[in-house]
Amino acid sequence: MSALQQLRDMTVVVADTGDIESIRKHQPRDATTNPSLLLAAAQMPEYAHLVDDALAQSDDVRASHANMERCLERLAVNFGKEILAIIPGRVSVEVDVTLSFDTEATIEAARRIIALFAEQGIERDRVLIKIASTWEGIKAAEQLEKEGIHCNLTLLFSFAQAVACAEAGVQLISPFVGRILDWHKAKRGVDHIPAEEDPGVLSVTRIYHYFKKFGYKTEIMGASFRSVDEIKQLAGCDLLTIAPKLLEQLENDAAELPRKLNTADAQAMDLEKLTLDEKTFRWLHNEDAMATEKLAEGIQKFAVDLGKLAEFVKVKAT
């Protein structure tokens, strides 16, 4: 068995791409998208019809920001619908990242996205709304979950973010393994950190143990991997979302893959349970320099790519 087949026996494999053909090839259960992935996919000729349809179904995107916002939501749903046609599980679709500090606006955007999927006959349990793991985003997700709209809390770097998401009852979190590693490599001035010492891997491992120890139902999906070694260190995690290049490497790897994470070990651990109000959350998150910097950077990067996607769509509209 390949390493990918072995991984699938203990972890749900998710494709981290907006490229529908790549998803078709690797046959993951779930798939995730984000503004950066949609920007890349929207510029591929084979997906031009999805952009054209979003424009045709929207008011003039050159007339107002609101029109463009609605068009981009429809475009994300178009990609999501195509992806859901070839996978058995769920697709994650991100709300406008510029709403990351606005709870009510995030809730309204999520409702619009779910309504667009409903127009296509797609049930809400096949969609995860991706929201940045700010305090405002977590509070938005808490309300949405009460409405039966399930959420994927992304750009998650700190333990405080993870605990707050679990206490809010969100469906799933996406800790960003590779971006945590990037920060520590730069900080230490090194080119390599062994996978078993990888700070991103250790972060997800800690979150996994905590969630399983205290019985939280929130799913943990490691994301943003830099190597297959990171992935192997998290074998047994609830889900792992993996880019096509790394899926290929796992498919061509015949080495034995042992389970690294399991619920029984976590439940036997002596861990302290935290309870976070807003002040405690903000303090603990702020105390983590890596998490503070990477959350801000991630929001900024997705906002830039969302702006580029808007410009690309605007040019197509002329």
PDB file of C-alpha atoms in Angstrom:
ATOM      1  CA  MET A   1       0.000   0.000   0.000  1.00  0.00           C
ATOM      2  CA  SER A   2       1.127   3.530  -0.712  1.00  0.00           C
ATOM      3  CA  ALA A   3       1.606   5.992   2.133  1.00  0.00           C
ATOM      4  CA  LEU A   4      -1.511   7.794   0.872  1.00  0.00           C
ATOM      5  CA  GLN A   5      -3.604   4.621   1.089  1.00  0.00           C
ATOM      6  CA  GLN A   6      -2.288   3.933   4.584  1.00  0.00           C
ATOM      7  CA  LEU A   7      -3.030   7.508   5.633  1.00  0.00           C
ATOM      8  CA  ARG A   8      -6.611   7.178   4.398  1.00  0.00           C
ATOM      9  CA  ASP A   9      -7.106   4.210   6.738  1.00  0.00           C
ATOM     10  CA  MET A  10      -6.641   6.464   9.791  1.00  0.00           C
ATOM     11  CA  THR A  11      -7.254  10.063   8.612  1.00  0.00           C
ATOM     12  CA  VAL A  12      -9.714  11.751   6.263  1.00  0.00           C
ATOM     13  CA  VAL A  13      -7.700  13.099   3.328  1.00  0.00           C
ATOM     14  CA  VAL A  14      -8.823  16.454   1.953  1.00  0.00           C
ATOM     15  CA  ALA A  15      -7.596  18.134  -1.245  1.00  0.00           C
ATOM     16  CA  ASP A  16      -6.240  21.640  -0.715  1.00  0.00           C
ATOM     17  CA  THR A  17      -6.864  23.066  -4.176  1.00  0.00           C
ATOM     18  CA  GLY A  18      -9.367  24.805  -6.415  1.00  0.00           C
ATOM     19  CA  ASP A  19      -8.218  22.751  -9.419  1.00  0.00           C
ATOM     20  CA  ILE A  20     -11.150  20.469 -10.143  1.00  0.00           C
ATOM     21  CA  GLU A  21      -9.158  18.096 -12.358  1.00  0.00           C
ATOM     22  CA  SER A  22      -6.629  17.553  -9.594  1.00  0.00           C
ATOM     23  CA  ILE A  23      -9.459  16.729  -7.187  1.00  0.00           C
ATOM     24  CA  ARG A  24     -10.907  14.315  -9.729  1.00  0.00           C
ATOM     25  CA  LYS A  25      -7.530  12.578  -9.970  1.00  0.00           C
ATOM     26  CA  HIS A  26      -6.845  12.147  -6.247  1.00  0.00           C
ATOM     27  CA  GLN A  27     -10.427  11.438  -5.110  1.00  0.00           C
ATOM     28  CA  PRO A  28     -10.339  12.978  -1.613  1.00  0.00           C
ATOM     29  CA  ARG A  29     -13.412  12.850   0.611  1.00  0.00           C
ATOM     30  CA  ASP A  30     -13.505  16.627   1.166  1.00  0.00           C
ATOM     31  CA  ALA A  31     -11.939  19.667  -0.491  1.00  0.00           C
ATOM     32  CA  THR A  32     -10.977  23.160   0.642  1.00  0.00           C
ATOM     33  CA  THR A  33     -10.714  26.446  -1.222  1.00  0.00           C
ATOM     34  CA  ASN A  34      -9.516  29.935  -0.294  1.00  0.00           C
ATOM     35  CA  PRO A  35      -9.010  33.247  -2.135  1.00  0.00           C
ATOM     36  CA  SER A  36      -5.476  32.318  -3.215  1.00  0.00           C
ATOM     37  CA  LEU A  37      -6.567  28.962  -4.632  1.00  0.00           C
ATOM     38  CA  LEU A  38      -9.585  30.492  -6.374  1.00  0.00           C
ATOM     39  CA  LEU A  39      -7.394  33.207  -7.895  1.00  0.00           C
ATOM     40  CA  ALA A  40      -5.164  30.544  -9.434  1.00  0.00           C
ATOM     41  CA  ALA A  41      -8.048  28.359 -10.609  1.00  0.00           C
ATOM     42  CA  ALA A  42     -10.150  31.199 -12.037  1.00  0.00           C
ATOM     43  CA  GLN A  43      -7.340  32.105 -14.430  1.00  0.00           C
ATOM     44  CA  MET A  44      -7.231  28.593 -15.920  1.00  0.00           C
ATOM     45  CA  PRO A  45      -8.963  28.491 -19.330  1.00  0.00           C
ATOM     46  CA  GLU A  46     -10.860  25.327 -18.450  1.00  0.00           C
ATOM     47  CA  TYR A  47     -12.735  27.180 -15.712  1.00  0.00           C
ATOM     48  CA  ALA A  48     -13.576  30.337 -17.662  1.00  0.00           C
ATOM     49  CA  HIS A  49     -17.217  29.241 -17.851  1.00  0.00           C
ATOM     50  CA  LEU A  50     -17.497  29.402 -14.062  1.00  0.00           C
ATOM     51  CA  VAL A  51     -16.319  33.011 -14.087  1.00  0.00           C
ATOM     52  CA  ASP A  52     -18.608  33.870 -16.998  1.00  0.00           C
ATOM     53  CA  ASP A  53     -21.610  32.357 -15.207  1.00  0.00           C
ATOM     54  CA  ALA A  54     -20.871  34.312 -12.000  1.00  0.00           C
ATOM     55  CA  LEU A  55     -20.752  37.520 -14.025  1.00  0.00           C
ATOM     56  CA  ALA A  56     -23.926  36.685 -15.926  1.00  0.00           C
ATOM     57  CA  GLN A  57     -25.805  36.053 -12.675  1.00  0.00           C
ATOM     58  CA  SER A  58     -24.569  39.251 -10.986  1.00  0.00           C
ATOM     59  CA  ASP A  59     -25.267  42.949 -11.273  1.00  0.00           C
ATOM     60  CA  ASP A  60     -22.599  45.125 -12.924  1.00  0.00           C
ATOM     61  CA  VAL A  61     -19.438  44.471 -10.879  1.00  0.00           C
ATOM     62  CA  ARG A  62     -17.990  47.807 -11.995  1.00  0.00           C
ATOM     63  CA  ALA A  63     -20.860  49.700 -10.401  1.00  0.00           C
ATOM     64  CA  SER A  64     -20.220  48.974  -6.725  1.00  0.00           C
ATOM     65  CA  HIS A  65     -18.171  47.021  -4.206  1.00  0.00           C
ATOM     66  CA  ALA A  66     -21.335  45.222  -3.074  1.00  0.00           C
ATOM     67  CA  ASN A  67     -21.957  43.938  -6.607  1.00  0.00           C
ATOM     68  CA  MET A  68     -18.400  42.632  -6.814  1.00  0.00           C
ATOM     69  CA  GLU A  69     -18.702  41.011  -3.386  1.00  0.00           C
ATOM     70  CA  ARG A  70     -21.850  39.156  -4.468  1.00  0.00           C
ATOM     71  CA  CYS A  71     -20.221  38.096  -7.734  1.00  0.00           C
ATOM     72  CA  LEU A  72     -17.189  36.664  -5.942  1.00  0.00           C
ATOM     73  CA  GLU A  73     -19.459  34.780  -3.565  1.00  0.00           C
ATOM     74  CA  ARG A  74     -21.268  33.290  -6.554  1.00  0.00           C
ATOM     75  CA  LEU A  75     -17.944  32.420  -8.176  1.00  0.00           C
ATOM     76  CA  ALA A  76     -16.823  30.584  -5.025  1.00  0.00           C
ATOM     77  CA  VAL A  77     -20.127  28.708  -5.010  1.00  0.00           C
ATOM     78  CA  ASN A  78     -19.695  27.816  -8.697  1.00  0.00           C
ATOM     79  CA  PHE A  79     -16.331  26.223  -7.937  1.00  0.00           C
ATOM     80  CA  GLY A  80     -17.788  24.569  -4.868  1.00  0.00           C
ATOM     81  CA  LYS A  81     -20.661  23.057  -6.850  1.00  0.00           C
ATOM     82  CA  GLU A  82     -18.247  21.623  -9.442  1.00  0.00           C
ATOM     83  CA  ILE A  83     -16.089  20.148  -6.685  1.00  0.00           C
ATOM     84  CA  LEU A  84     -19.064  18.603  -4.873  1.00  0.00           C
ATOM     85  CA  ALA A  85     -20.067  16.832  -8.080  1.00  0.00           C
ATOM     86  CA  ILE A  86     -16.916  14.685  -7.869  1.00  0.00           C
ATOM     87  CA  ILE A  87     -16.332  14.200  -4.134  1.00  0.00           C
ATOM     88  CA  PRO A  88     -18.557  12.399  -1.622  1.00  0.00           C
ATOM     89  CA  GLY A  89     -18.029  14.834   1.260  1.00  0.00           C
ATOM     90  CA  ARG A  90     -17.837  18.559   1.936  1.00  0.00           C
ATOM     91  CA  VAL A  91     -16.316  21.613   0.344  1.00  0.00           C
ATOM     92  CA  SER A  92     -15.016  24.592   2.334  1.00  0.00           C
ATOM     93  CA  VAL A  93     -15.793  28.051   0.927  1.00  0.00           C
ATOM     94  CA  GLU A  94     -14.358  31.187   2.503  1.00  0.00           C
ATOM     95  CA  VAL A  95     -16.244  34.357   3.365  1.00  0.00           C
ATOM     96  CA  ASP A  96     -14.702  37.687   2.360  1.00  0.00           C
ATOM     97  CA  VAL A  97     -11.578  37.859   4.523  1.00  0.00           C
ATOM     98  CA  THR A  98     -11.917  41.634   4.850  1.00  0.00           C
ATOM     99  CA  LEU A  99     -14.857  40.875   7.161  1.00  0.00           C
ATOM    100  CA  SER A 100     -12.584  39.106   9.656  1.00  0.00           C
ATOM    101  CA  PHE A 101     -13.230  41.678  12.404  1.00  0.00           C
ATOM    102  CA  ASP A 102     -16.967  42.105  11.778  1.00  0.00           C
ATOM    103  CA  THR A 103     -19.121  39.421  13.384  1.00  0.00           C
ATOM    104  CA  GLU A 104     -22.469  40.472  11.927  1.00  0.00           C
ATOM    105  CA  ALA A 105     -21.153  40.995   8.391  1.00  0.00           C
ATOM    106  CA  THR A 106     -19.498  37.571   8.502  1.00  0.00           C
ATOM    107  CA  ILE A 107     -22.770  35.970   9.572  1.00  0.00           C
ATOM    108  CA  GLU A 108     -24.664  37.680   6.750  1.00  0.00           C
ATOM    109  CA  ALA A 109     -22.051  36.648   4.149  1.00  0.00           C
ATOM    110  CA  ALA A 110     -22.195  33.039   5.330  1.00  0.00           C
ATOM    111  CA  ARG A 111     -25.984  33.023   5.072  1.00  0.00           C
ATOM    112  CA  ARG A 112     -25.782  34.366   1.503  1.00  0.00           C
ATOM    113  CA  ILE A 113     -23.284  31.671   0.494  1.00  0.00           C
ATOM    114  CA  ILE A 114     -25.425  28.898   1.978  1.00  0.00           C
ATOM    115  CA  ALA A 115     -28.469  30.343   0.195  1.00  0.00           C
ATOM    116  CA  LEU A 116     -26.612  30.256  -3.136  1.00  0.00           C
ATOM    117  CA  PHE A 117     -25.732  26.608  -2.595  1.00  0.00           C
ATOM    118  CA  ALA A 118     -29.368  25.913  -1.698  1.00  0.00           C
ATOM    119  CA  GLU A 119     -30.439  27.452  -5.023  1.00  0.00           C
ATOM    120  CA  GLN A 120     -28.277  24.773  -6.676  1.00  0.00           C
ATOM    121  CA  GLY A 121     -29.963  22.027  -4.667  1.00  0.00           C
ATOM    122  CA  ILE A 122     -26.951  21.493  -2.404  1.00  0.00           C
ATOM    123  CA  GLU A 123     -27.672  20.739   1.251  1.00  0.00           C
ATOM    124  CA  ARG A 124     -25.885  22.836   3.871  1.00  0.00           C
ATOM    125  CA  ASP A 125     -24.305  19.781   5.493  1.00  0.00           C
ATOM    126  CA  ARG A 126     -22.057  19.468   2.410  1.00  0.00           C
ATOM    127  CA  VAL A 127     -20.656  22.970   2.851  1.00  0.00           C
ATOM    128  CA  LEU A 128     -18.254  24.379   5.433  1.00  0.00           C
ATOM    129  CA  ILE A 129     -18.033  28.151   5.694  1.00  0.00           C
ATOM    130  CA  LYS A 130     -14.402  29.182   6.151  1.00  0.00           C
ATOM    131  CA  ILE A 131     -13.843  32.048   8.569  1.00  0.00           C
ATOM    132  CA  ALA A 132     -10.605  33.499   9.937  1.00  0.00           C
ATOM    133  CA  SER A 133     -10.031  32.566  13.591  1.00  0.00           C
ATOM    134  CA  THR A 134     -10.289  36.061  15.022  1.00  0.00           C
ATOM    135  CA  TRP A 135     -12.428  36.548  18.124  1.00  0.00           C
ATOM    136  CA  GLU A 136     -15.076  38.144  15.896  1.00  0.00           C
ATOM    137  CA  GLY A 137     -14.880  35.244  13.455  1.00  0.00           C
ATOM    138  CA  ILE A 138     -15.209  32.674  16.228  1.00  0.00           C
ATOM    139  CA  LYS A 139     -18.275  34.459  17.603  1.00  0.00           C
ATOM    140  CA  ALA A 140     -19.799  34.534  14.107  1.00  0.00           C
ATOM    141  CA  ALA A 141     -19.186  30.804  13.751  1.00  0.00           C
ATOM    142  CA  GLU A 142     -20.771  30.154  17.130  1.00  0.00           C
ATOM    143  CA  GLN A 143     -23.996  31.783  15.943  1.00  0.00           C
ATOM    144  CA  LEU A 144     -23.893  30.115  12.528  1.00  0.00           C
ATOM    145  CA  GLU A 145     -23.475  26.671  14.080  1.00  0.00           C
ATOM    146  CA  LYS A 146     -26.653  27.307  16.092  1.00  0.00           C
ATOM    147  CA  GLU A 147     -28.397  27.917  12.751  1.00  0.00           C
ATOM    148  CA  GLY A 148     -27.110  24.654  11.307  1.00  0.00           C
ATOM    149  CA  ILE A 149     -24.487  26.367   9.135  1.00  0.00           C
ATOM    150  CA  HIS A 150     -21.244  24.529   9.765  1.00  0.00           C
ATOM    151  CA  CYS A 151     -17.922  26.339   9.829  1.00  0.00           C
ATOM    152  CA  ASN A 152     -14.238  25.737   9.158  1.00  0.00           C
ATOM    153  CA  LEU A 153     -12.168  28.157  11.253  1.00  0.00           C
ATOM    154  CA  THR A 154      -9.029  28.898   9.297  1.00  0.00           C
ATOM    155  CA  LEU A 155      -5.792  30.859   9.776  1.00  0.00           C
ATOM    156  CA  LEU A 156      -5.441  29.163  13.143  1.00  0.00           C
ATOM    157  CA  PHE A 157      -2.012  29.408  14.762  1.00  0.00           C
ATOM    158  CA  SER A 158      -2.429  29.620  18.543  1.00  0.00           C
ATOM    159  CA  PHE A 159      -3.677  27.247  21.199  1.00  0.00           C
ATOM    160  CA  ALA A 160      -6.004  30.011  22.401  1.00  0.00           C
ATOM    161  CA  GLN A 161      -7.664  30.144  18.979  1.00  0.00           C
ATOM    162  CA  ALA A 162      -8.168  26.375  19.013  1.00  0.00           C
ATOM    163  CA  VAL A 163      -9.673  26.285  22.510  1.00  0.00           C
ATOM    164  CA  ALA A 164     -12.000  29.212  21.783  1.00  0.00           C
ATOM    165  CA  CYS A 165     -13.234  27.444  18.626  1.00  0.00           C
ATOM    166  CA  ALA A 166     -13.913  24.235  20.545  1.00  0.00           C
ATOM    167  CA  GLU A 167     -15.816  26.106  23.259  1.00  0.00           C
ATOM    168  CA  ALA A 168     -17.842  27.850  20.545  1.00  0.00           C
ATOM    169  CA  GLY A 169     -18.842  24.457  19.134  1.00  0.00           C
ATOM    170  CA  VAL A 170     -17.509  25.024  15.624  1.00  0.00           C
ATOM    171  CA  GLN A 171     -17.509  22.053  13.271  1.00  0.00           C
ATOM    172  CA  LEU A 172     -13.859  22.120  12.233  1.00  0.00           C
ATOM    173  CA  ILE A 173     -10.581  24.006  12.669  1.00  0.00           C
ATOM    174  CA  SER A 174      -7.640  24.282  10.281  1.00  0.00           C
ATOM    175  CA  PRO A 175      -4.313  24.776  12.110  1.00  0.00           C
ATOM    176  CA  PHE A 176      -1.688  25.980   9.612  1.00  0.00           C
ATOM    177  CA  VAL A 177       1.267  23.659  10.140  1.00  0.00           C
ATOM    178  CA  GLY A 178       3.616  24.914   7.434  1.00  0.00           C
ATOM    179  CA  ARG A 179       3.185  28.605   8.160  1.00  0.00           C
ATOM    180  CA  ILE A 180       4.058  27.982  11.807  1.00  0.00           C
ATOM    181  CA  LEU A 181       7.200  26.182  10.631  1.00  0.00           C
ATOM    182  CA  ASP A 182       8.074  29.067   8.286  1.00  0.00           C
ATOM    183  CA  TRP A 183       7.978  31.552  11.165  1.00  0.00           C
ATOM    184  CA  HIS A 184      10.175  29.453  13.444  1.00  0.00           C
ATOM    185  CA  LYS A 185      12.743  28.758  10.719  1.00  0.00           C
ATOM    186  CA  ALA A 186      13.030  32.480  10.024  1.00  0.00           C
ATOM    187  CA  LYS A 187      13.193  33.305  13.736  1.00  0.00           C
ATOM    188  CA  ARG A 188      15.897  30.715  14.415  1.00  0.00           C
ATOM    189  CA  GLY A 189      17.795  31.478  11.215  1.00  0.00           C
ATOM    190  CA  VAL A 190      17.772  27.836  10.087  1.00  0.00           C
ATOM    191  CA  ASP A 191      16.824  26.111   6.837  1.00  0.00           C
ATOM    192  CA  HIS A 192      15.524  22.902   8.370  1.00  0.00           C
ATOM    193  CA  ILE A 193      13.760  21.654  11.482  1.00  0.00           C
ATOM    194  CA  PRO A 194      13.197  17.865  11.762  1.00  0.00           C
ATOM    195  CA  ALA A 195       9.561  16.858  11.358  1.00  0.00           C
ATOM    196  CA  GLU A 196       9.396  15.342  14.849  1.00  0.00           C
ATOM    197  CA  GLU A 197      10.468  18.738  16.266  1.00  0.00           C
ATOM    198  CA  ASP A 198       8.440  20.816  13.809  1.00  0.00           C
ATOM    199  CA  PRO A 199       6.586  23.529  15.793  1.00  0.00           C
ATOM    200  CA  GLY A 200       3.577  23.279  13.462  1.00  0.00           C
ATOM    201  CA  VAL A 201       3.359  19.528  13.976  1.00  0.00           C
ATOM    202  CA  LEU A 202       3.737  19.959  17.748  1.00  0.00           C
ATOM    203  CA  SER A 203       0.991  22.608  17.748  1.00  0.00           C
ATOM    204  CA  VAL A 204      -1.531  20.317  16.042  1.00  0.00           C
ATOM    205  CA  THR A 205      -0.499  17.413  18.266  1.00  0.00           C
ATOM    206  CA  ARG A 206      -1.181  19.528  21.366  1.00  0.00           C
ATOM    207  CA  ILE A 207      -4.579  20.607  20.042  1.00  0.00           C
ATOM    208  CA  TYR A 208      -5.479  17.010  19.167  1.00  0.00           C
ATOM    209  CA  HIS A 209      -4.584  15.750  22.638  1.00  0.00           C
ATOM    210  CA  TYR A 210      -6.546  18.558  24.321  1.00  0.00           C
ATOM    211  CA  PHE A 211      -9.685  18.093  22.209  1.00  0.00           C
ATOM    212  CA  LYS A 212      -9.735  14.316  22.662  1.00  0.00           C
ATOM    213  CA  LYS A 213      -8.957  14.531  26.387  1.00  0.00           C
ATOM    214  CA  PHE A 214     -11.927  16.783  27.078  1.00  0.00           C
ATOM    215  CA  GLY A 215     -14.323  15.311  24.523  1.00  0.00           C
ATOM    216  CA  TYR A 216     -14.715  18.286  22.188  1.00  0.00           C
ATOM    217  CA  LYS A 217     -16.528  17.381  18.970  1.00  0.00           C
ATOM    218  CA  THR A 218     -14.730  19.998  16.862  1.00  0.00           C
ATOM    219  CA  GLU A 219     -12.798  18.283  14.068  1.00  0.00           C
ATOM    220  CA  ILE A 220      -9.092  19.049  13.633  1.00  0.00           C
ATOM    221  CA  MET A 221      -7.790  19.382  10.080  1.00  0.00           C
ATOM    222  CA  GLY A 222      -4.051  20.027   9.758  1.00  0.00           C
ATOM    223  CA  ALA A 223      -3.360  22.366   6.829  1.00  0.00           C
ATOM    224  CA  SER A 224      -0.642  24.252   4.969  1.00  0.00           C
ATOM    225  CA  PHE A 225       1.984  21.524   4.778  1.00  0.00           C
ATOM    226  CA  ARG A 226       5.520  22.012   3.516  1.00  0.00           C
ATOM    227  CA  SER A 227       6.546  18.337   3.289  1.00  0.00           C
ATOM    228  CA  VAL A 228       5.226  14.792   3.461  1.00  0.00           C
ATOM    229  CA  ASP A 229       7.263  14.325   6.650  1.00  0.00           C
ATOM    230  CA  GLU A 230       4.997  16.834   8.430  1.00  0.00           C
ATOM    231  CA  ILE A 231       1.964  14.923   7.191  1.00  0.00           C
ATOM    232  CA  LYS A 232       3.342  11.588   8.372  1.00  0.00           C
ATOM    233  CA  GLN A 233       3.906  12.993  11.860  1.00  0.00           C
ATOM    234  CA  LEU A 234       0.175  13.752  12.068  1.00  0.00           C
ATOM    235  CA  ALA A 235      -1.114  10.394  10.821  1.00  0.00           C
ATOM    236  CA  GLY A 236      -4.268   9.715  12.813  1.00  0.00           C
ATOM    237  CA  CYS A 237      -5.406  13.343  12.980  1.00  0.00           C
ATOM    238  CA  ASP A 238      -9.112  13.757  12.187  1.00  0.00           C
ATOM    239  CA  LEU A 239      -8.448  15.277   8.765  1.00  0.00           C
ATOM    240  CA  LEU A 240      -5.456  16.577   6.807  1.00  0.00           C
ATOM    241  CA  THR A 241      -5.844  18.913   3.828  1.00  0.00           C
ATOM    242  CA  ILE A 242      -3.022  18.334   1.378  1.00  0.00           C
ATOM    243  CA  ALA A 243      -1.883  20.093  -1.811  1.00  0.00           C
ATOM    244  CA  PRO A 244      -1.781  18.031  -5.043  1.00  0.00           C
ATOM    245  CA  LYS A 245       2.036  17.975  -5.178  1.00  0.00           C
ATOM    246  CA  LEU A 246       2.245  16.342  -1.738  1.00  0.00           C
ATOM    247  CA  LEU A 247      -0.623  13.961  -2.553  1.00  0.00           C
ATOM    248  CA  GLU A 248       1.457  12.774  -5.507  1.00  0.00           C
ATOM    249  CA  GLN A 249       4.480  12.191  -3.284  1.00  0.00           C
ATOM    250  CA  LEU A 250       2.430  10.188  -0.799  1.00  0.00           C
ATOM    251  CA  GLU A 251       0.936   8.150  -3.637  1.00  0.00           C
ATOM    252  CA  ASN A 252       4.442   7.237  -4.818  1.00  0.00           C
ATOM    253  CA  ASP A 253       5.744   6.435  -1.323  1.00  0.00           C
ATOM    254  CA  ALA A 254       5.594   2.765  -0.321  1.00  0.00           C
ATOM    255  CA  ALA A 255       7.111   3.136   3.169  1.00  0.00           C
ATOM    256  CA  GLU A 256       5.188   1.910   6.196  1.00  0.00           C
ATOM    257  CA  LEU A 257       3.183   4.690   7.848  1.00  0.00           C
ATOM    258  CA  PRO A 258       2.610   4.260  11.598  1.00  0.00           C
ATOM    259  CA  ARG A 259      -0.229   6.021  13.440  1.00  0.00           C
ATOM    260  CA  LYS A 260       1.056   8.984  15.464  1.00  0.00           C
ATOM    261  CA  LEU A 261      -2.161  10.301  17.035  1.00  0.00           C
ATOM    262  CA  ASN A 262      -4.907   8.355  18.777  1.00  0.00           C
ATOM    263  CA  THR A 263      -7.726   9.174  21.160  1.00  0.00           C
ATOM    264  CA  ALA A 264      -6.780   6.624  23.828  1.00  0.00           C
ATOM    265  CA  ASP A 265      -3.365   8.182  24.422  1.00  0.00           C
ATOM    266  CA  ALA A 266      -4.912  11.651  24.640  1.00  0.00           C
ATOM    267  CA  GLN A 267      -7.550  10.617  27.152  1.00  0.00           C
ATOM    268  CA  ALA A 268      -4.878   9.152  29.444  1.00  0.00           C
ATOM    269  CA  MET A 269      -2.996  12.461  29.631  1.00  0.00           C
ATOM    270  CA  ASP A 270      -3.002  14.802  32.633  1.00  0.00           C
ATOM    271  CA  LEU A 271      -4.080  18.108  31.082  1.00  0.00           C
ATOM    272  CA  GLU A 272      -5.532  21.311  32.504  1.00  0.00           C
ATOM    273  CA  LYS A 273      -8.788  22.542  31.015  1.00  0.00           C
ATOM    274  CA  LEU A 274      -9.035  26.198  30.017  1.00  0.00           C
ATOM    275  CA  THR A 275     -12.051  28.481  29.853  1.00  0.00           C
ATOM    276  CA  LEU A 276     -11.644  31.565  27.693  1.00  0.00           C
ATOM    277  CA  ASP A 277     -13.589  34.802  27.795  1.00  0.00           C
ATOM    278  CA  GLU A 278     -12.725  37.527  25.291  1.00  0.00           C
ATOM    279  CA  LYS A 279     -10.117  39.210  27.497  1.00  0.00           C
ATOM    280  CA  THR A 280      -8.323  35.948  28.270  1.00  0.00           C
ATOM    281  CA  PHE A 281      -8.424  34.890  24.639  1.00  0.00           C
ATOM    282  CA  ARG A 282      -6.944  38.160  23.410  1.00  0.00           C
ATOM    283  CA  TRP A 283      -4.227  38.100  26.066  1.00  0.00           C
ATOM    284  CA  LEU A 284      -3.144  34.498  25.433  1.00  0.00           C
ATOM    285  CA  HIS A 285      -3.214  34.951  21.667  1.00  0.00           C
ATOM    286  CA  ASN A 286      -1.254  38.203  21.947  1.00  0.00           C
ATOM    287  CA  GLU A 287       1.358  36.422  24.075  1.00  0.00           C
ATOM    288  CA  ASP A 288       2.090  34.143  21.109  1.00  0.00           C
ATOM    289  CA  ALA A 289       4.166  36.340  18.782  1.00  0.00           C
ATOM    290  CA  MET A 290       4.143  33.775  15.995  1.00  0.00           C
ATOM    291  CA  ALA A 291       0.361  33.435  16.047  1.00  0.00           C
ATOM    292  CA  THR A 292      -0.226  37.180  16.216  1.00  0.00           C
ATOM    293  CA  GLU A 293       2.042  37.834  13.247  1.00  0.00           C
ATOM    294  CA  LYS A 294       0.870  34.914  11.116  1.00  0.00           C
ATOM    295  CA  LEU A 295      -2.843  35.631  11.653  1.00  0.00           C
ATOM    296  CA  ALA A 296      -2.362  39.241  10.552  1.00  0.00           C
ATOM    297  CA  GLU A 297      -0.173  38.189   7.635  1.00  0.00           C
ATOM    298  CA  GLY A 298      -2.632  35.497   6.536  1.00  0.00           C
ATOM    299  CA  ILE A 299      -5.573  37.901   6.525  1.00  0.00           C
ATOM    300  CA  GLN A 300      -3.517  40.441   4.587  1.00  0.00           C
ATOM    301  CA  LYS A 301      -2.382  37.880   2.000  1.00  0.00           C
ATOM    302  CA  PHE A 302      -5.871  36.512   1.416  1.00  0.00           C
ATOM    303  CA  ALA A 303      -7.173  40.091   1.132  1.00  0.00           C
ATOM    304  CA  VAL A 304      -4.545  40.879  -1.511  1.00  0.00           C
ATOM    305  CA  ASP A 305      -5.436  37.760  -3.507  1.00  0.00           C
ATOM    306  CA  LEU A 306      -9.141  38.519  -3.163  1.00  0.00           C
ATOM    307  CA  GLY A 307      -8.408  41.981  -4.585  1.00  0.00           C
ATOM    308  CA  LYS A 308      -6.503  40.422  -7.484  1.00  0.00           C
ATOM    309  CA  LEU A 309      -9.400  38.069  -8.132  1.00  0.00           C
ATOM    310  CA  ALA A 310     -11.787  41.046  -8.146  1.00  0.00           C
ATOM    311  CA  GLU A 311      -9.587  42.834 -10.676  1.00  0.00           C
ATOM    312  CA  PHE A 312      -9.449  39.734 -12.871  1.00  0.00           C
ATOM    313  CA  VAL A 313     -13.242  39.448 -12.790  1.00  0.00           C
ATOM    314  CA  LYS A 314     -13.643  43.167 -13.484  1.00  0.00           C
ATOM    315  CA  VAL A 315     -11.462  42.872 -16.595  1.00  0.00           C
ATOM    316  CA  LYS A 316     -13.512  39.859 -17.760  1.00  0.00           C
ATOM    317  CA  ALA A 317     -16.639  42.010 -17.333  1.00  0.00           C
ATOM    318  CA  THR A 318     -15.460  44.696 -19.756  1.00  0.00           C
TER     319      THR A 318
END
